[in-house]
CSV table of C-alpha atoms and ligand atoms in Angstrom, one decimal:
chain,number,residue,atom,x,y,z
A,998,MET,CA,31.4,23.2,-29.6
A,999,LYS,CA,34.1,21.4,-27.6
A,1000,PHE,CA,33.1,18.2,-29.1
A,1001,ILE,CA,33.2,19.6,-32.8
A,1002,ASP,CA,36.5,21.3,-31.8
A,1003,ARG,CA,37.9,17.8,-30.6
A,1004,ILE,CA,37.0,16.4,-33.9
A,1005,TYR,CA,38.5,19.1,-35.9
A,1006,ARG,CA,41.7,18.8,-33.9
A,1007,THR,CA,41.9,14.9,-34.5
A,1008,THR,CA,41.5,15.5,-38.2
A,1009,THR,CA,43.4,18.6,-39.0
A,1010,GLY,CA,46.0,18.7,-36.2
A,1011,SER,CA,45.0,22.1,-35.0
A,1012,ARG,CA,41.9,24.3,-35.6
A,1013,ASN,CA,43.7,27.4,-35.1
A,1014,THR,CA,46.7,26.6,-37.5
A,1015,PRO,CA,45.5,24.5,-40.5
A,1016,GLU,CA,48.3,23.4,-42.5
A,1017,PRO,CA,48.6,25.2,-45.9
A,1018,LEU,CA,48.3,23.4,-49.2
A,1019,PRO,CA,51.4,22.9,-51.2
A,1020,SER,CA,50.2,25.3,-54.0
A,1021,GLY,CA,50.1,28.2,-51.4
A,1022,ARG,CA,46.4,28.7,-52.3
A,1023,PRO,CA,43.7,29.1,-49.4
A,1024,PRO,CA,42.7,25.8,-48.2
A,1025,SER,CA,39.5,24.5,-49.9
A,1026,ARG,CA,36.5,24.0,-47.5
A,1027,ARG,CA,35.0,21.0,-49.6
A,1028,PRO,CA,37.7,18.2,-48.6
A,1029,PHE,CA,37.7,19.5,-45.0
A,1030,LEU,CA,33.9,19.3,-44.7
A,1031,THR,CA,33.8,15.8,-46.1
A,1032,LEU,CA,36.5,14.7,-43.7
A,1033,LEU,CA,34.7,16.5,-40.9
A,1034,LEU,CA,31.2,15.0,-41.8
A,1035,SER,CA,32.6,11.3,-42.0
A,1036,ALA,CA,34.8,11.6,-38.8
A,1037,GLY,CA,31.7,13.1,-37.2
A,1038,ALA,CA,29.6,10.3,-38.1
A,1039,ALA,CA,32.2,7.7,-37.1
A,1040,VAL,CA,32.1,9.1,-33.6
A,1041,LEU,CA,28.6,10.1,-33.3
A,1042,ILE,CA,26.9,7.0,-34.4
A,1043,PRO,CA,28.5,4.8,-32.0
A,1044,LEU,CA,28.0,7.3,-29.2
A,1045,ALA,CA,24.4,7.5,-30.1
A,1046,LEU,CA,24.2,3.7,-29.9
A,1047,LEU,CA,26.1,3.7,-26.4
A,1048,TRP,CA,23.5,6.4,-25.3
A,1049,GLY,CA,20.8,4.2,-26.2
A,1050,THR,CA,21.9,1.1,-24.4
A,1051,SER,CA,23.8,2.3,-21.3
A,1052,CYS,CA,22.4,5.6,-20.4
A,1053,SER,CA,19.0,5.6,-21.8
A,1054,ALA,CA,16.7,8.6,-21.2
A,1055,PRO,CA,14.5,8.4,-18.1
A,1056,THR,CA,11.4,6.5,-18.9
A,1057,GLU,CA,9.3,8.7,-16.9
A,1058,GLU,CA,7.1,5.9,-15.7
A,1059,VAL,CA,6.4,3.9,-12.6
A,1060,ASN,CA,4.9,0.4,-12.6
A,1061,VAL,CA,2.6,-0.3,-9.6
A,1062,TYR,CA,1.3,-3.7,-8.6
A,1063,SER,CA,-1.6,-2.9,-6.4
A,1064,GLY,CA,-3.8,-5.1,-4.2
A,1065,ARG,CA,-6.1,-2.0,-3.6
A,1066,HIS,CA,-9.0,-1.6,-5.8
A,1067,TYR,CA,-10.4,2.0,-5.1
A,1068,LEU,CA,-11.2,4.7,-7.4
A,1069,SER,CA,-9.7,7.2,-5.2
A,1070,ASP,CA,-6.2,5.6,-5.8
A,1071,GLU,CA,-6.6,5.9,-9.6
A,1072,GLN,CA,-7.6,9.5,-9.1
A,1073,LEU,CA,-4.4,10.1,-7.1
A,1074,PHE,CA,-2.3,8.5,-9.5
A,1075,SER,CA,-3.5,10.7,-12.4
A,1076,GLN,CA,-2.7,13.7,-10.1
A,1077,PHE,CA,0.6,12.4,-9.5
A,1078,THR,CA,1.2,12.2,-13.3
A,1079,GLU,CA,-0.1,15.7,-13.8
A,1080,GLN,CA,2.4,17.1,-11.1
A,1081,THR,CA,5.4,15.2,-12.1
A,1082,GLY,CA,5.1,13.8,-15.6
A,1083,ILE,CA,5.5,10.4,-14.5
A,1084,ARG,CA,3.1,8.1,-16.0
A,1085,VAL,CA,1.7,5.3,-13.6
A,1086,ASN,CA,1.2,2.0,-15.1
A,1087,LEU,CA,-1.2,0.1,-12.7
A,1088,ILE,CA,-1.6,-3.5,-12.4
A,1089,LYS,CA,-4.5,-4.5,-10.1
A,1090,ALA,CA,-4.9,-8.2,-8.8
A,1091,ASP,CA,-5.1,-10.1,-5.6
A,1092,THR,CA,-2.0,-9.3,-3.5
A,1093,ASP,CA,-1.0,-12.8,-3.2
A,1094,GLN,CA,-1.1,-13.3,-6.9
A,1095,LEU,CA,0.9,-10.1,-7.5
A,1096,ILE,CA,3.5,-11.3,-4.9
A,1097,HIS,CA,3.7,-14.7,-6.7
A,1098,ARG,CA,4.2,-12.8,-10.0
A,1099,MET,CA,7.1,-10.9,-8.5
A,1100,ARG,CA,8.7,-14.0,-7.2
A,1101,LEU,CA,8.5,-15.5,-10.6
A,1102,GLU,CA,9.7,-12.4,-12.5
A,1103,GLY,CA,12.7,-12.3,-10.2
A,1104,ALA,CA,15.4,-9.6,-11.3
A,1105,SER,CA,13.6,-9.0,-14.5
A,1106,SER,CA,10.4,-7.9,-12.9
A,1107,PRO,CA,9.1,-4.6,-14.0
A,1108,ALA,CA,7.4,-3.9,-10.7
A,1109,ASP,CA,8.6,-0.8,-9.1
A,1110,LEU,CA,6.0,-0.6,-6.2
A,1111,LEU,CA,4.0,-3.0,-4.5
A,1112,ILE,CA,0.8,-1.8,-2.8
A,1113,THR,CA,-1.2,-4.0,-0.5
A,1114,ALA,CA,-4.3,-3.6,1.8
A,1115,ASP,CA,-2.7,-5.4,4.7
A,1116,ALA,CA,0.5,-5.4,6.7
A,1117,GLY,CA,0.8,-9.1,6.9
A,1118,ARG,CA,1.5,-9.3,3.0
A,1119,LEU,CA,4.2,-6.5,3.1
A,1120,VAL,CA,5.9,-8.1,6.2
A,1121,GLY,CA,6.0,-11.5,4.2
A,1122,ALA,CA,7.3,-9.8,0.9
A,1123,ALA,CA,10.1,-8.0,2.8
A,1124,ALA,CA,11.1,-11.3,4.6
A,1125,SER,CA,11.3,-13.0,1.1
A,1126,GLY,CA,13.6,-10.3,-0.1
A,1127,LEU,CA,11.1,-8.9,-2.7
A,1128,LEU,CA,11.5,-5.3,-1.2
A,1129,GLN,CA,14.3,-2.8,-0.9
A,1130,PRO,CA,14.7,0.1,1.6
A,1131,ILE,CA,12.4,3.1,0.7
A,1132,GLY,CA,14.9,5.7,1.9
A,1133,SER,CA,12.3,8.4,2.4
A,1134,LYS,CA,13.0,11.1,5.1
A,1135,LEU,CA,9.3,12.1,4.8
A,1136,MET,CA,8.2,8.6,5.6
A,1137,GLN,CA,10.2,8.7,8.9
A,1138,GLU,CA,8.7,12.0,9.7
A,1139,VAL,CA,5.1,11.5,9.1
A,1140,VAL,CA,4.5,7.7,9.6
A,1141,PRO,CA,4.5,6.6,13.2
A,1142,SER,CA,7.1,3.7,13.7
A,1143,ALA,CA,4.4,1.1,14.5
A,1144,PHE,CA,3.2,1.5,11.2
A,1145,ARG,CA,6.2,1.0,9.2
A,1146,ASP,CA,9.1,-1.5,8.7
A,1147,PRO,CA,12.1,-0.8,11.0
A,1148,ASP,CA,14.4,-1.5,8.2
A,1149,GLY,CA,12.4,0.8,5.9
A,1150,HIS,CA,11.3,-1.9,3.3
A,1151,TRP,CA,7.6,-0.9,3.7
A,1152,THR,CA,5.3,1.8,5.1
A,1153,GLY,CA,1.6,2.2,5.8
A,1154,LEU,CA,-0.2,4.6,3.5
A,1155,THR,CA,-3.5,4.4,5.5
A,1156,LYS,CA,-4.7,2.9,8.8
A,1157,ARG,CA,-7.7,0.7,9.2
A,1158,ALA,CA,-9.3,-0.2,12.6
A,1159,ARG,CA,-10.8,-3.6,12.8
A,1160,VAL,CA,-13.6,-3.1,15.1
A,1161,ILE,CA,-17.0,-4.7,16.6
A,1162,VAL,CA,-20.0,-3.4,14.9
A,1163,TYR,CA,-23.3,-4.0,16.7
A,1164,HIS,CA,-26.8,-3.8,16.0
A,1165,LYS,CA,-28.2,-0.7,17.8
A,1166,ASP,CA,-31.7,-2.1,18.7
A,1167,ARG,CA,-30.4,-5.6,19.9
A,1168,VAL,CA,-27.1,-4.7,21.7
A,1169,ASP,CA,-26.4,-2.0,24.2
A,1170,PRO,CA,-22.5,-1.0,23.6
A,1171,SER,CA,-22.1,-1.3,27.3
A,1172,GLU,CA,-22.3,-5.1,27.0
A,1173,LEU,CA,-19.2,-4.9,24.8
A,1174,SER,CA,-15.6,-4.8,25.7
A,1175,THR,CA,-12.9,-6.9,24.0
A,1176,TYR,CA,-12.4,-9.2,21.0
A,1177,GLU,CA,-11.8,-12.0,23.7
A,1178,ASP,CA,-15.1,-11.2,25.3
A,1179,LEU,CA,-16.8,-12.1,22.1
A,1180,ALA,CA,-15.9,-15.8,22.8
A,1181,GLY,CA,-18.0,-15.8,25.9
A,1182,PRO,CA,-21.4,-17.6,26.4
A,1183,GLN,CA,-23.5,-14.4,26.2
A,1184,TRP,CA,-22.6,-14.1,22.4
A,1185,GLN,CA,-23.6,-17.6,21.4
A,1186,GLY,CA,-25.1,-17.8,17.8
A,1187,ARG,CA,-24.8,-14.0,17.5
A,1188,VAL,CA,-21.3,-13.3,15.9
A,1189,LEU,CA,-20.7,-12.5,12.3
A,1190,VAL,CA,-17.2,-12.6,10.9
A,1191,ARG,CA,-15.7,-13.5,7.6
A,1192,SER,CA,-13.4,-16.4,6.6
A,1193,SER,CA,-9.9,-17.2,8.0
A,1194,GLN,CA,-8.7,-16.8,4.3
A,1195,ASN,CA,-9.2,-13.3,4.7
A,1196,HIS,CA,-5.8,-11.1,5.2
A,1197,TYR,CA,-7.5,-8.8,7.7
A,1198,ASN,CA,-8.4,-11.7,10.0
A,1199,GLN,CA,-5.2,-13.4,9.6
A,1200,THR,CA,-3.3,-10.1,10.7
A,1201,LEU,CA,-6.0,-9.7,13.6
A,1202,MET,CA,-5.3,-13.3,14.8
A,1203,ALA,CA,-1.3,-12.6,14.5
A,1204,SER,CA,-1.9,-9.6,16.8
A,1205,VAL,CA,-4.1,-11.8,19.3
A,1206,ILE,CA,-1.4,-14.4,19.4
A,1207,ALA,CA,1.3,-11.6,20.0
A,1208,ALA,CA,-0.7,-10.3,22.9
A,1209,LEU,CA,-1.9,-13.6,24.5
A,1210,GLY,CA,0.1,-16.3,23.2
A,1211,PRO,CA,-0.8,-19.2,20.8
A,1212,GLN,CA,-2.6,-21.4,23.3
A,1213,ALA,CA,-4.9,-18.5,24.6
A,1214,ALA,CA,-5.5,-17.2,20.9
A,1215,GLU,CA,-6.6,-20.7,20.1
A,1216,GLU,CA,-9.1,-20.8,23.0
A,1217,TRP,CA,-10.4,-17.5,22.0
A,1218,ALA,CA,-10.8,-18.7,18.3
A,1219,HIS,CA,-12.4,-21.8,19.3
A,1220,GLY,CA,-15.1,-19.9,21.5
A,1221,LEU,CA,-15.6,-17.4,18.6
A,1222,VAL,CA,-16.3,-20.2,16.2
A,1223,THR,CA,-18.8,-21.7,18.8
A,1224,ASN,CA,-20.4,-18.3,18.9
A,1225,MET,CA,-20.7,-17.7,15.1
A,1226,ALA,CA,-24.2,-16.8,13.8
A,1227,ARG,CA,-23.4,-18.8,10.6
A,1228,SER,CA,-20.4,-20.3,8.9
A,1229,PRO,CA,-18.0,-17.6,7.6
A,1230,GLN,CA,-18.9,-16.1,4.2
A,1231,GLY,CA,-18.9,-12.9,2.3
A,1232,ASN,CA,-16.9,-9.8,2.9
A,1233,ASP,CA,-17.0,-7.2,5.7
A,1234,ARG,CA,-20.0,-5.5,4.3
A,1235,ASP,CA,-21.8,-8.6,4.1
A,1236,GLN,CA,-21.4,-9.1,7.7
A,1237,VAL,CA,-23.1,-5.8,8.5
A,1238,LYS,CA,-25.8,-6.6,6.0
A,1239,ALA,CA,-26.4,-10.1,7.5
A,1240,MET,CA,-26.6,-8.3,10.9
A,1241,ALA,CA,-29.5,-5.8,9.7
A,1242,ALA,CA,-31.1,-8.7,8.2
A,1243,GLY,CA,-31.2,-10.4,11.7
A,1244,ALA,CA,-28.6,-13.2,11.2
A,1245,GLY,CA,-26.5,-12.0,14.0
A,1246,ASP,CA,-26.0,-9.0,16.6
A,1247,VAL,CA,-22.5,-8.2,16.3
A,1248,ALA,CA,-19.7,-8.4,13.5
A,1249,ILE,CA,-16.0,-7.9,13.2
A,1250,VAL,CA,-15.3,-5.5,10.3
A,1251,ASN,CA,-12.9,-2.6,9.4
A,1252,THR,CA,-14.4,0.9,10.1
A,1253,TYR,CA,-14.0,2.2,6.5
A,1254,TYR,CA,-16.7,-0.3,5.3
A,1255,MET,CA,-19.2,1.4,7.5
A,1256,GLY,CA,-18.2,4.7,5.8
A,1257,LEU,CA,-18.8,3.2,2.4
A,1258,LEU,CA,-22.1,1.9,3.6
A,1259,LEU,CA,-23.2,5.1,5.0
A,1260,HIS,CA,-22.2,7.1,1.8
A,1261,SER,CA,-23.5,4.2,-0.5
A,1262,ALA,CA,-25.4,5.4,-3.6
A,1263,ASN,CA,-27.8,2.3,-2.7
A,1264,ALA,CA,-30.5,3.5,-0.2
A,1265,GLU,CA,-30.9,0.0,1.2
A,1266,GLU,CA,-27.0,-0.1,2.1
A,1267,ARG,CA,-27.4,3.3,3.8
A,1268,GLN,CA,-30.3,1.8,5.7
A,1269,VAL,CA,-28.1,-1.2,6.8
A,1270,ALA,CA,-25.5,1.1,8.0
A,1271,ALA,CA,-27.8,3.4,9.9
A,1272,GLN,CA,-28.7,0.4,12.1
A,1273,ALA,CA,-25.2,-0.3,13.2
A,1274,GLY,CA,-22.9,1.1,15.8
A,1275,ILE,CA,-19.1,1.1,16.0
A,1276,PHE,CA,-17.5,0.0,19.0
A,1277,PHE,CA,-13.5,0.2,19.5
A,1278,PRO,CA,-12.6,-3.0,21.6
A,1279,ASN,CA,-9.9,-3.5,24.1
A,1280,GLN,CA,-9.7,0.2,25.2
A,1281,GLN,CA,-8.8,-0.7,28.8
A,1282,GLY,CA,-6.0,-2.9,27.5
A,1283,ARG,CA,-3.7,-3.1,24.5
A,1284,GLY,CA,-6.0,-1.1,22.2
A,1285,THR,CA,-8.1,-1.8,19.1
A,1286,HIS,CA,-6.2,-3.7,16.3
A,1287,VAL,CA,-5.1,-1.3,13.5
A,1288,ASN,CA,-4.0,-2.8,10.3
A,1289,ILE,CA,-2.5,-0.8,7.3
A,1290,SER,CA,-2.7,-0.5,3.7
A,1291,GLY,CA,0.8,0.0,2.6
A,1292,ALA,CA,3.6,0.0,0.1
A,1293,GLY,CA,7.2,-1.2,-0.6
A,1294,ILE,CA,9.6,-0.6,-3.4
A,1295,ALA,CA,10.4,-3.8,-5.4
A,1296,ALA,CA,13.8,-5.2,-4.8
A,1297,HIS,CA,14.7,-5.0,-8.7
A,1298,ALA,CA,12.6,-1.8,-9.5
A,1299,PRO,CA,13.7,-0.4,-12.7
A,1300,ASN,CA,12.3,3.1,-11.6
A,1301,ARG,CA,13.1,3.1,-7.9
A,1302,ASP,CA,13.3,7.1,-7.6
A,1303,HIS,CA,10.0,7.4,-9.2
A,1304,ALA,CA,8.4,4.7,-6.9
A,1305,ARG,CA,9.8,6.8,-3.8
A,1306,ARG,CA,8.4,9.9,-5.2
A,1307,LEU,CA,4.9,8.1,-5.6
A,1308,ILE,CA,5.1,6.9,-2.0
A,1309,GLU,CA,6.1,10.4,-0.8
A,1310,PHE,CA,3.0,11.8,-2.9
A,1311,LEU,CA,0.7,9.4,-1.1
A,1312,LEU,CA,2.0,10.3,2.2
A,1313,GLY,CA,1.8,14.0,1.4
A,1314,ASP,CA,-1.0,15.9,3.3
A,1315,GLU,CA,-3.3,16.3,0.2
A,1316,ALA,CA,-3.4,12.6,-0.7
A,1317,GLN,CA,-3.8,11.6,2.9
A,1318,ARG,CA,-6.8,13.9,3.1
A,1319,VAL,CA,-8.2,12.1,-0.1
A,1320,LEU,CA,-7.7,8.7,1.2
A,1321,SER,CA,-9.5,9.3,4.5
A,1322,SER,CA,-12.2,11.5,3.1
A,1323,ASP,CA,-13.1,9.4,0.0
A,1324,ASN,CA,-12.4,5.9,1.4
A,1325,PHE,CA,-12.9,6.5,4.9
A,1326,GLU,CA,-9.6,5.0,6.0
A,1327,TYR,CA,-7.5,6.7,8.8
A,1328,PRO,CA,-4.8,8.8,7.5
A,1329,VAL,CA,-1.4,7.2,8.5
A,1330,SER,CA,0.4,10.6,8.6
A,1331,HIS,CA,0.0,12.3,12.0
A,1332,ARG,CA,0.1,15.6,10.3
A,1333,VAL,CA,-3.5,15.2,8.8
A,1334,GLU,CA,-6.6,15.7,10.6
A,1335,TRP,CA,-9.4,13.1,10.4
A,1336,PRO,CA,-12.5,13.9,8.2
A,1337,GLU,CA,-15.8,14.6,10.0
A,1338,LEU,CA,-17.1,11.2,9.9
A,1339,LEU,CA,-14.3,9.6,11.4
A,1340,GLN,CA,-14.2,12.1,14.1
A,1341,SER,CA,-17.7,11.4,14.9
A,1342,TRP,CA,-16.8,7.9,15.6
A,1343,GLY,CA,-14.5,9.2,18.4
A,1344,SER,CA,-10.8,8.9,19.2
A,1345,PHE,CA,-9.7,5.6,20.5
A,1346,ARG,CA,-6.5,3.7,22.0
A,1347,GLU,CA,-4.7,1.9,19.2
A,1348,ASP,CA,-2.8,-1.5,19.6
A,1349,THR,CA,0.6,0.0,19.2
A,1350,LEU,CA,2.7,-3.2,18.9
A,1351,PRO,CA,4.7,-2.5,15.7
A,1352,LEU,CA,3.0,-4.4,12.8
A,1353,SER,CA,6.6,-5.7,11.9
A,1354,ARG,CA,6.6,-7.7,15.1
A,1355,LEU,CA,3.6,-9.8,13.9
A,1356,ALA,CA,6.0,-11.6,11.6
A,1357,PRO,CA,6.7,-14.5,13.6
A,1358,TRP,CA,2.7,-15.0,14.1
A,1359,LEU,CA,1.3,-14.9,10.7
A,1360,GLN,CA,2.2,-18.3,9.9
A,1361,GLU,CA,1.0,-19.6,13.4
A,1362,ALA,CA,-2.2,-17.6,12.8
A,1363,MET,CA,-3.1,-20.1,10.0
A,1364,PHE,CA,-2.5,-23.1,12.3
A,1365,VAL,CA,-4.7,-21.6,15.1
A,1366,PHE,CA,-7.5,-21.1,12.6
A,1367,HIS,CA,-7.3,-24.5,11.6
A,1368,ARG,CA,-7.1,-26.0,15.0
A,1369,ALA,CA,-10.2,-24.0,16.0
A,1370,GLY,CA,-12.2,-24.9,13.0
A,1371,TRP,CA,-12.5,-21.4,11.8
A,1372,GLU,CA,-13.1,-21.9,8.1
B,1007,LIG,FE1,-11.0,-3.9,2.3
């Protein structure tokens, strides 16, 4: 009403006191309406154009670049859309490719959220200026400080323990103790582990360097290479399968792969898992290496509020429960109880060195692998 009133005033002088026509007859509505419509159009059309360009209506979408490839994630994204009306546009690819793409796209990148399956990549993305502070109170409340960036550029969404899996018939768990011990002569030709190109191994190596220094880490890597049952190949699941097939006796893997094998639709995979036990190394010392799968908001996110909302949704109790019960990862939120299977593996001491402190060692880890001959 006020807007119409203003047009009226501009075109007639005053709405309340229209100037009488010289003839003294009552004012005709027709010329006034014409004037009103044309003046209205003159004002409204540019305003509409302005609205369209400078203060466009919320797009109600969030663009996710994800290095995670799990069905549980997509189900959670659908649930997020149902609850908020915000559509999730998901681009899945290898994390390094996604980060490279964000670099190339620069300020015009449509990426709102980067999700990775490894802390090292988030640390690197933050260091390259690809992320911005998340600014979430919930994140600070529920995520322990070791598993988020002190500057708030990334946060863990789930935790994954990288453990020693052993063949129950050929290894007594009392023979096991630390990652370092796997380099000893008693394990010659018995250790299965994937390639040094793998992010989980790179972040594990960075944690070993942080704890022991580059020299000792290299000696460990060298010993481990000597003890390898075969040259590194396959993924974590393949190490457990090779162990069941008799290729080796111990393997370094993330625990959730054991959960996936135990709950596999494939009976052979369930049988493979049944032969393997889980051992949490370094319990008398720094604790078992725990990596995260996590997220950060892109530096140029066009929908940054939606991105933060999605992070908070994923950190919520319900989503945390889904991630740990469907994908067997540990919830990163201290508010959420572990599902039964994870509880059956037992509680353990975690390496609590903040993952952000691995930053200086991620590059060094690659040199150590190279010098030690870890393919
Ligand atoms: Fe994985």
